[in-house]
mmCIF file with all atom_site columns, C-alpha atoms in Angstrom:
data_model
loop_
_atom_site.group_PDB
_atom_site.id
_atom_site.type_symbol
_atom_site.label_atom_id
_atom_site.label_alt_id
_atom_site.label_comp_id
_atom_site.label_asym_id
_atom_site.label_entity_id
_atom_site.label_seq_id
_atom_site.pdbx_PDB_ins_code
_atom_site.Cartn_x
_atom_site.Cartn_y
_atom_site.Cartn_z
_atom_site.occupancy
_atom_site.B_iso_or_equiv
_atom_site.pdbx_formal_charge
_atom_site.auth_seq_id
_atom_site.auth_comp_id
_atom_site.auth_asym_id
_atom_site.auth_atom_id
_atom_site.pdbx_PDB_model_num
ATOM 1   C CA . MET X 1 1   ? 67.631 -59.961 31.918 1.00 0.00 ? 1   MET X CA 1
ATOM 2   C CA . PRO X 1 2   ? 66.474 -62.750 29.563 1.00 0.00 ? 2   PRO X CA 1
ATOM 3   C CA . TYR X 1 3   ? 62.808 -63.039 28.704 1.00 0.00 ? 3   TYR X CA 1
ATOM 4   C CA . ASP X 1 4   ? 61.156 -66.018 30.295 1.00 0.00 ? 4   ASP X CA 1
ATOM 5   C CA . ASN X 1 5   ? 58.763 -67.474 27.689 1.00 0.00 ? 5   ASN X CA 1
ATOM 6   C CA . SER X 1 6   ? 57.332 -69.909 30.333 1.00 0.00 ? 6   SER X CA 1
ATOM 7   C CA . VAL X 1 7   ? 55.058 -66.998 31.504 1.00 0.00 ? 7   VAL X CA 1
ATOM 8   C CA . ASN X 1 8   ? 53.454 -66.962 28.059 1.00 0.00 ? 8   ASN X CA 1
ATOM 9   C CA . THR X 1 9   ? 53.058 -70.716 28.066 1.00 0.00 ? 9   THR X CA 1
ATOM 10  C CA . ALA X 1 10  ? 51.373 -70.760 31.379 1.00 0.00 ? 10  ALA X CA 1
ATOM 11  C CA . LYS X 1 11  ? 48.957 -67.865 30.205 1.00 0.00 ? 11  LYS X CA 1
ATOM 12  C CA . GLY X 1 12  ? 48.157 -69.872 27.105 1.00 0.00 ? 12  GLY X CA 1
ATOM 13  C CA . ARG X 1 13  ? 47.558 -73.103 29.023 1.00 0.00 ? 13  ARG X CA 1
ATOM 14  C CA . LEU X 1 14  ? 45.119 -71.242 31.435 1.00 0.00 ? 14  LEU X CA 1
ATOM 15  C CA . PHE X 1 15  ? 43.355 -69.696 28.542 1.00 0.00 ? 15  PHE X CA 1
ATOM 16  C CA . GLN X 1 16  ? 42.981 -73.130 26.907 1.00 0.00 ? 16  GLN X CA 1
ATOM 17  C CA . GLU X 1 17  ? 41.605 -74.697 30.040 1.00 0.00 ? 17  GLU X CA 1
ATOM 18  C CA . GLN X 1 18  ? 39.074 -71.795 30.516 1.00 0.00 ? 18  GLN X CA 1
ATOM 19  C CA . ALA X 1 19  ? 37.995 -72.016 26.811 1.00 0.00 ? 19  ALA X CA 1
ATOM 20  C CA . CYS X 1 20  ? 37.593 -75.761 27.309 1.00 0.00 ? 20  CYS X CA 1
ATOM 21  C CA . ARG X 1 21  ? 35.152 -75.282 30.153 1.00 0.00 ? 21  ARG X CA 1
ATOM 22  C CA . ALA X 1 22  ? 33.297 -72.549 28.196 1.00 0.00 ? 22  ALA X CA 1
ATOM 23  C CA . LEU X 1 23  ? 32.937 -74.770 25.036 1.00 0.00 ? 23  LEU X CA 1
ATOM 24  C CA . THR X 1 24  ? 31.889 -77.814 27.113 1.00 0.00 ? 24  THR X CA 1
ATOM 25  C CA . LYS X 1 25  ? 29.193 -75.637 28.685 1.00 0.00 ? 25  LYS X CA 1
ATOM 26  C CA . ARG X 1 26  ? 28.044 -74.166 25.356 1.00 0.00 ? 26  ARG X CA 1
ATOM 27  C CA . TYR X 1 27  ? 27.914 -77.451 23.365 1.00 0.00 ? 27  TYR X CA 1
ATOM 28  C CA . GLY X 1 28  ? 27.017 -79.812 26.188 1.00 0.00 ? 28  GLY X CA 1
ATOM 29  C CA . ILE X 1 29  ? 29.843 -82.259 25.427 1.00 0.00 ? 29  ILE X CA 1
ATOM 30  C CA . GLU X 1 30  ? 33.242 -82.751 26.979 1.00 0.00 ? 30  GLU X CA 1
ATOM 31  C CA . PHE X 1 31  ? 36.283 -81.509 25.238 1.00 0.00 ? 31  PHE X CA 1
ATOM 32  C CA . LEU X 1 32  ? 39.703 -83.241 25.373 1.00 0.00 ? 32  LEU X CA 1
ATOM 33  C CA . GLN X 1 33  ? 42.839 -81.164 25.442 1.00 0.00 ? 33  GLN X CA 1
ATOM 34  C CA . ASP X 1 34  ? 45.769 -81.547 23.094 1.00 0.00 ? 34  ASP X CA 1
ATOM 35  C CA . TYR X 1 35  ? 44.031 -84.344 21.307 1.00 0.00 ? 35  TYR X CA 1
ATOM 36  C CA . PRO X 1 36  ? 45.597 -85.961 18.158 1.00 0.00 ? 36  PRO X CA 1
ATOM 37  C CA . VAL X 1 37  ? 43.662 -85.881 14.879 1.00 0.00 ? 37  VAL X CA 1
ATOM 38  C CA . GLN X 1 38  ? 44.708 -87.225 11.506 1.00 0.00 ? 38  GLN X CA 1
ATOM 39  C CA . ILE X 1 39  ? 44.782 -84.485 8.901  1.00 0.00 ? 39  ILE X CA 1
ATOM 40  C CA . GLY X 1 40  ? 45.992 -84.099 5.272  1.00 0.00 ? 40  GLY X CA 1
ATOM 41  C CA . ASN X 1 41  ? 46.687 -86.512 2.543  1.00 0.00 ? 41  ASN X CA 1
ATOM 42  C CA . PRO X 1 42  ? 48.532 -88.633 3.214  1.00 0.00 ? 42  PRO X CA 1
ATOM 43  C CA . PRO X 1 43  ? 47.273 -88.416 6.764  1.00 0.00 ? 43  PRO X CA 1
ATOM 44  C CA . ASN X 1 44  ? 49.542 -87.151 9.622  1.00 0.00 ? 44  ASN X CA 1
ATOM 45  C CA . GLU X 1 45  ? 48.717 -86.718 13.241 1.00 0.00 ? 45  GLU X CA 1
ATOM 46  C CA . HIS X 1 46  ? 48.315 -83.189 14.618 1.00 0.00 ? 46  HIS X CA 1
ATOM 47  C CA . LYS X 1 47  ? 47.384 -82.322 18.209 1.00 0.00 ? 47  LYS X CA 1
ATOM 48  C CA . PHE X 1 48  ? 44.678 -79.807 18.304 1.00 0.00 ? 48  PHE X CA 1
ATOM 49  C CA . ASP X 1 49  ? 44.134 -77.767 21.525 1.00 0.00 ? 49  ASP X CA 1
ATOM 50  C CA . LEU X 1 50  ? 40.564 -78.936 22.031 1.00 0.00 ? 50  LEU X CA 1
ATOM 51  C CA . VAL X 1 51  ? 38.601 -81.770 20.416 1.00 0.00 ? 51  VAL X CA 1
ATOM 52  C CA . SER X 1 52  ? 35.044 -82.769 21.573 1.00 0.00 ? 52  SER X CA 1
ATOM 53  C CA . LYS X 1 53  ? 34.764 -86.396 22.632 1.00 0.00 ? 53  LYS X CA 1
ATOM 54  C CA . ASP X 1 54  ? 32.414 -87.063 19.699 1.00 0.00 ? 54  ASP X CA 1
ATOM 55  C CA . GLY X 1 55  ? 34.860 -85.388 17.290 1.00 0.00 ? 55  GLY X CA 1
ATOM 56  C CA . LYS X 1 56  ? 32.131 -82.916 16.150 1.00 0.00 ? 56  LYS X CA 1
ATOM 57  C CA . TYR X 1 57  ? 34.132 -79.875 17.188 1.00 0.00 ? 57  TYR X CA 1
ATOM 58  C CA . ILE X 1 58  ? 37.872 -79.077 16.743 1.00 0.00 ? 58  ILE X CA 1
ATOM 59  C CA . ALA X 1 59  ? 39.256 -75.887 18.295 1.00 0.00 ? 59  ALA X CA 1
ATOM 60  C CA . GLU X 1 60  ? 42.535 -74.115 18.458 1.00 0.00 ? 60  GLU X CA 1
ATOM 61  C CA . CYS X 1 61  ? 43.035 -71.464 21.155 1.00 0.00 ? 61  CYS X CA 1
ATOM 62  C CA . LYS X 1 62  ? 45.063 -68.226 20.898 1.00 0.00 ? 62  LYS X CA 1
ATOM 63  C CA . CYS X 1 63  ? 45.561 -65.895 23.905 1.00 0.00 ? 63  CYS X CA 1
ATOM 64  C CA . TYR X 1 64  ? 46.894 -63.017 21.792 1.00 0.00 ? 64  TYR X CA 1
ATOM 65  C CA . THR X 1 65  ? 46.754 -59.359 22.508 1.00 0.00 ? 65  THR X CA 1
ATOM 66  C CA . TRP X 1 66  ? 47.485 -56.095 20.659 1.00 0.00 ? 66  TRP X CA 1
ATOM 67  C CA . THR X 1 67  ? 51.012 -54.921 21.293 1.00 0.00 ? 67  THR X CA 1
ATOM 68  C CA . GLU X 1 68  ? 51.672 -52.663 24.340 1.00 0.00 ? 68  GLU X CA 1
ATOM 69  C CA . THR X 1 69  ? 51.567 -49.649 21.954 1.00 0.00 ? 69  THR X CA 1
ATOM 70  C CA . GLY X 1 70  ? 48.210 -50.836 20.262 1.00 0.00 ? 70  GLY X CA 1
ATOM 71  C CA . ASN X 1 71  ? 49.870 -52.017 17.143 1.00 0.00 ? 71  ASN X CA 1
ATOM 72  C CA . ILE X 1 72  ? 49.238 -55.162 15.092 1.00 0.00 ? 72  ILE X CA 1
ATOM 73  C CA . PRO X 1 73  ? 51.053 -58.227 16.474 1.00 0.00 ? 73  PRO X CA 1
ATOM 74  C CA . ASP X 1 74  ? 52.212 -59.317 13.101 1.00 0.00 ? 74  ASP X CA 1
ATOM 75  C CA . ALA X 1 75  ? 54.059 -62.505 14.132 1.00 0.00 ? 75  ALA X CA 1
ATOM 76  C CA . LYS X 1 76  ? 50.922 -63.610 16.071 1.00 0.00 ? 76  LYS X CA 1
ATOM 77  C CA . MET X 1 77  ? 48.789 -62.920 13.071 1.00 0.00 ? 77  MET X CA 1
ATOM 78  C CA . ALA X 1 78  ? 51.130 -65.223 11.090 1.00 0.00 ? 78  ALA X CA 1
ATOM 79  C CA . LYS X 1 79  ? 50.747 -67.909 13.687 1.00 0.00 ? 79  LYS X CA 1
ATOM 80  C CA . CYS X 1 80  ? 46.905 -67.561 13.335 1.00 0.00 ? 80  CYS X CA 1
ATOM 81  C CA . ASP X 1 81  ? 47.363 -68.140 9.656  1.00 0.00 ? 81  ASP X CA 1
ATOM 82  C CA . GLN X 1 82  ? 49.205 -71.313 10.320 1.00 0.00 ? 82  GLN X CA 1
ATOM 83  C CA . THR X 1 83  ? 46.538 -72.403 12.797 1.00 0.00 ? 83  THR X CA 1
ATOM 84  C CA . ILE X 1 84  ? 43.918 -71.769 10.020 1.00 0.00 ? 84  ILE X CA 1
ATOM 85  C CA . LEU X 1 85  ? 45.892 -74.049 7.664  1.00 0.00 ? 85  LEU X CA 1
ATOM 86  C CA . TYR X 1 86  ? 45.812 -76.895 10.192 1.00 0.00 ? 86  TYR X CA 1
ATOM 87  C CA . LEU X 1 87  ? 42.087 -76.465 10.837 1.00 0.00 ? 87  LEU X CA 1
ATOM 88  C CA . THR X 1 88  ? 41.412 -76.315 7.081  1.00 0.00 ? 88  THR X CA 1
ATOM 89  C CA . HIS X 1 89  ? 42.775 -79.778 6.790  1.00 0.00 ? 89  HIS X CA 1
ATOM 90  C CA . ALA X 1 90  ? 40.901 -81.160 9.859  1.00 0.00 ? 90  ALA X CA 1
ATOM 91  C CA . PRO X 1 91  ? 38.121 -83.642 8.993  1.00 0.00 ? 91  PRO X CA 1
ATOM 92  C CA . ALA X 1 92  ? 35.376 -82.013 6.930  1.00 0.00 ? 92  ALA X CA 1
ATOM 93  C CA . LYS X 1 93  ? 32.590 -83.409 9.214  1.00 0.00 ? 93  LYS X CA 1
ATOM 94  C CA . SER X 1 94  ? 33.887 -81.428 12.186 1.00 0.00 ? 94  SER X CA 1
ATOM 95  C CA . ARG X 1 95  ? 32.981 -77.847 13.040 1.00 0.00 ? 95  ARG X CA 1
ATOM 96  C CA . LYS X 1 96  ? 36.269 -75.964 13.269 1.00 0.00 ? 96  LYS X CA 1
ATOM 97  C CA . LEU X 1 97  ? 36.859 -73.152 15.624 1.00 0.00 ? 97  LEU X CA 1
ATOM 98  C CA . LEU X 1 98  ? 39.556 -70.656 16.211 1.00 0.00 ? 98  LEU X CA 1
ATOM 99  C CA . VAL X 1 99  ? 39.160 -69.431 19.760 1.00 0.00 ? 99  VAL X CA 1
ATOM 100 C CA . MET X 1 100 ? 40.796 -66.025 20.306 1.00 0.00 ? 100 MET X CA 1
ATOM 101 C CA . LYS X 1 101 ? 41.105 -63.957 23.575 1.00 0.00 ? 101 LYS X CA 1
ATOM 102 C CA . LYS X 1 102 ? 38.840 -60.922 23.571 1.00 0.00 ? 102 LYS X CA 1
ATOM 103 C CA . ASP X 1 103 ? 41.309 -57.908 23.514 1.00 0.00 ? 103 ASP X CA 1
ATOM 104 C CA . LEU X 1 104 ? 40.071 -54.490 22.545 1.00 0.00 ? 104 LEU X CA 1
ATOM 105 C CA . ARG X 1 105 ? 42.105 -52.035 20.677 1.00 0.00 ? 105 ARG X CA 1
ATOM 106 C CA . PRO X 1 106 ? 41.108 -48.828 22.270 1.00 0.00 ? 106 PRO X CA 1
ATOM 107 C CA . SER X 1 107 ? 42.181 -46.574 19.366 1.00 0.00 ? 107 SER X CA 1
ATOM 108 C CA . LYS X 1 108 ? 39.998 -48.317 16.816 1.00 0.00 ? 108 LYS X CA 1
ATOM 109 C CA . GLU X 1 109 ? 37.401 -49.954 19.145 1.00 0.00 ? 109 GLU X CA 1
ATOM 110 C CA . GLU X 1 110 ? 38.055 -53.243 17.388 1.00 0.00 ? 110 GLU X CA 1
ATOM 111 C CA . THR X 1 111 ? 38.995 -56.499 19.042 1.00 0.00 ? 111 THR X CA 1
ATOM 112 C CA . LEU X 1 112 ? 41.979 -58.529 17.768 1.00 0.00 ? 112 LEU X CA 1
ATOM 113 C CA . ALA X 1 113 ? 39.601 -61.402 16.696 1.00 0.00 ? 113 ALA X CA 1
ATOM 114 C CA . LYS X 1 114 ? 37.418 -59.046 14.635 1.00 0.00 ? 114 LYS X CA 1
ATOM 115 C CA . TYR X 1 115 ? 40.528 -57.450 13.140 1.00 0.00 ? 115 TYR X CA 1
ATOM 116 C CA . TYR X 1 116 ? 41.891 -60.932 12.129 1.00 0.00 ? 116 TYR X CA 1
ATOM 117 C CA . LYS X 1 117 ? 38.640 -61.997 10.608 1.00 0.00 ? 117 LYS X CA 1
ATOM 118 C CA . ARG X 1 118 ? 38.288 -58.679 8.708  1.00 0.00 ? 118 ARG X CA 1
ATOM 119 C CA . THR X 1 119 ? 41.822 -58.739 7.271  1.00 0.00 ? 119 THR X CA 1
ATOM 120 C CA . HIS X 1 120 ? 42.194 -62.554 6.807  1.00 0.00 ? 120 HIS X CA 1
ATOM 121 C CA . HIS X 1 121 ? 38.593 -63.558 5.723  1.00 0.00 ? 121 HIS X CA 1
ATOM 122 C CA . HIS X 1 122 ? 40.002 -64.993 2.460  1.00 0.00 ? 122 HIS X CA 1
ATOM 123 C CA . LEU X 1 123 ? 41.826 -67.748 4.448  1.00 0.00 ? 123 LEU X CA 1
ATOM 124 C CA . ILE X 1 124 ? 39.090 -68.702 6.917  1.00 0.00 ? 124 ILE X CA 1
ATOM 125 C CA . GLU X 1 125 ? 36.592 -70.572 4.775  1.00 0.00 ? 125 GLU X CA 1
ATOM 126 C CA . ASP X 1 126 ? 34.600 -72.959 6.967  1.00 0.00 ? 126 ASP X CA 1
ATOM 127 C CA . ILE X 1 127 ? 36.206 -71.984 10.167 1.00 0.00 ? 127 ILE X CA 1
ATOM 128 C CA . THR X 1 128 ? 34.295 -70.080 12.846 1.00 0.00 ? 128 THR X CA 1
ATOM 129 C CA . ILE X 1 129 ? 36.182 -67.453 14.791 1.00 0.00 ? 129 ILE X CA 1
ATOM 130 C CA . VAL X 1 130 ? 35.119 -67.378 18.353 1.00 0.00 ? 130 VAL X CA 1
ATOM 131 C CA . GLU X 1 131 ? 36.039 -64.696 20.888 1.00 0.00 ? 131 GLU X CA 1
ATOM 132 C CA . PHE X 1 132 ? 36.458 -65.684 24.542 1.00 0.00 ? 132 PHE X CA 1
ATOM 133 C CA . ASP X 1 133 ? 36.542 -63.288 27.399 1.00 0.00 ? 133 ASP X CA 1
ATOM 134 C CA . PRO X 1 134 ? 38.397 -64.800 30.391 1.00 0.00 ? 134 PRO X CA 1
ATOM 135 C CA . LYS X 1 135 ? 37.030 -62.186 32.756 1.00 0.00 ? 135 LYS X CA 1
ATOM 136 C CA . THR X 1 136 ? 33.345 -62.904 32.032 1.00 0.00 ? 136 THR X CA 1
ATOM 137 C CA . GLN X 1 137 ? 33.802 -66.467 30.621 1.00 0.00 ? 137 GLN X CA 1
ATOM 138 C CA . PHE X 1 138 ? 31.566 -65.492 27.717 1.00 0.00 ? 138 PHE X CA 1
ATOM 139 C CA . LEU X 1 139 ? 32.023 -66.856 24.174 1.00 0.00 ? 139 LEU X CA 1
ATOM 140 C CA . THR X 1 140 ? 30.936 -64.850 21.093 1.00 0.00 ? 140 THR X CA 1
ATOM 141 C CA . GLU X 1 141 ? 31.098 -65.809 17.450 1.00 0.00 ? 141 GLU X CA 1
ATOM 142 C CA . VAL X 1 142 ? 32.789 -63.122 15.446 1.00 0.00 ? 142 VAL X CA 1
#
């Protein structure tokens, strides 16, 4: 039976919508979804998952989890690196956020967001990693 990737797309979309509401509540400003921003030199348009109406905040959302066996999801970590690259080139005046799903790795008692920050800190620069728990609707800076 072929794998239906639309399930992951729907999960990601729901996570993005939930994160949008949580960020709106935290910062007191409406966030627009899939909003285009000019990045790079020469400028090129890139649609970010969430951008505040005033442009002060730009966020990308990742609903990633550890593998079923508790291993590192290498391909997803590489996708986070790509996301960091886009955020790095977002306007300097904006606060840049990588919003990751809170997912605990029981064997190490470390969340995926904390693992990513610990192992990729050299790429992150001025980007804030934020963990979002869809169950509690709670945001935490990592």
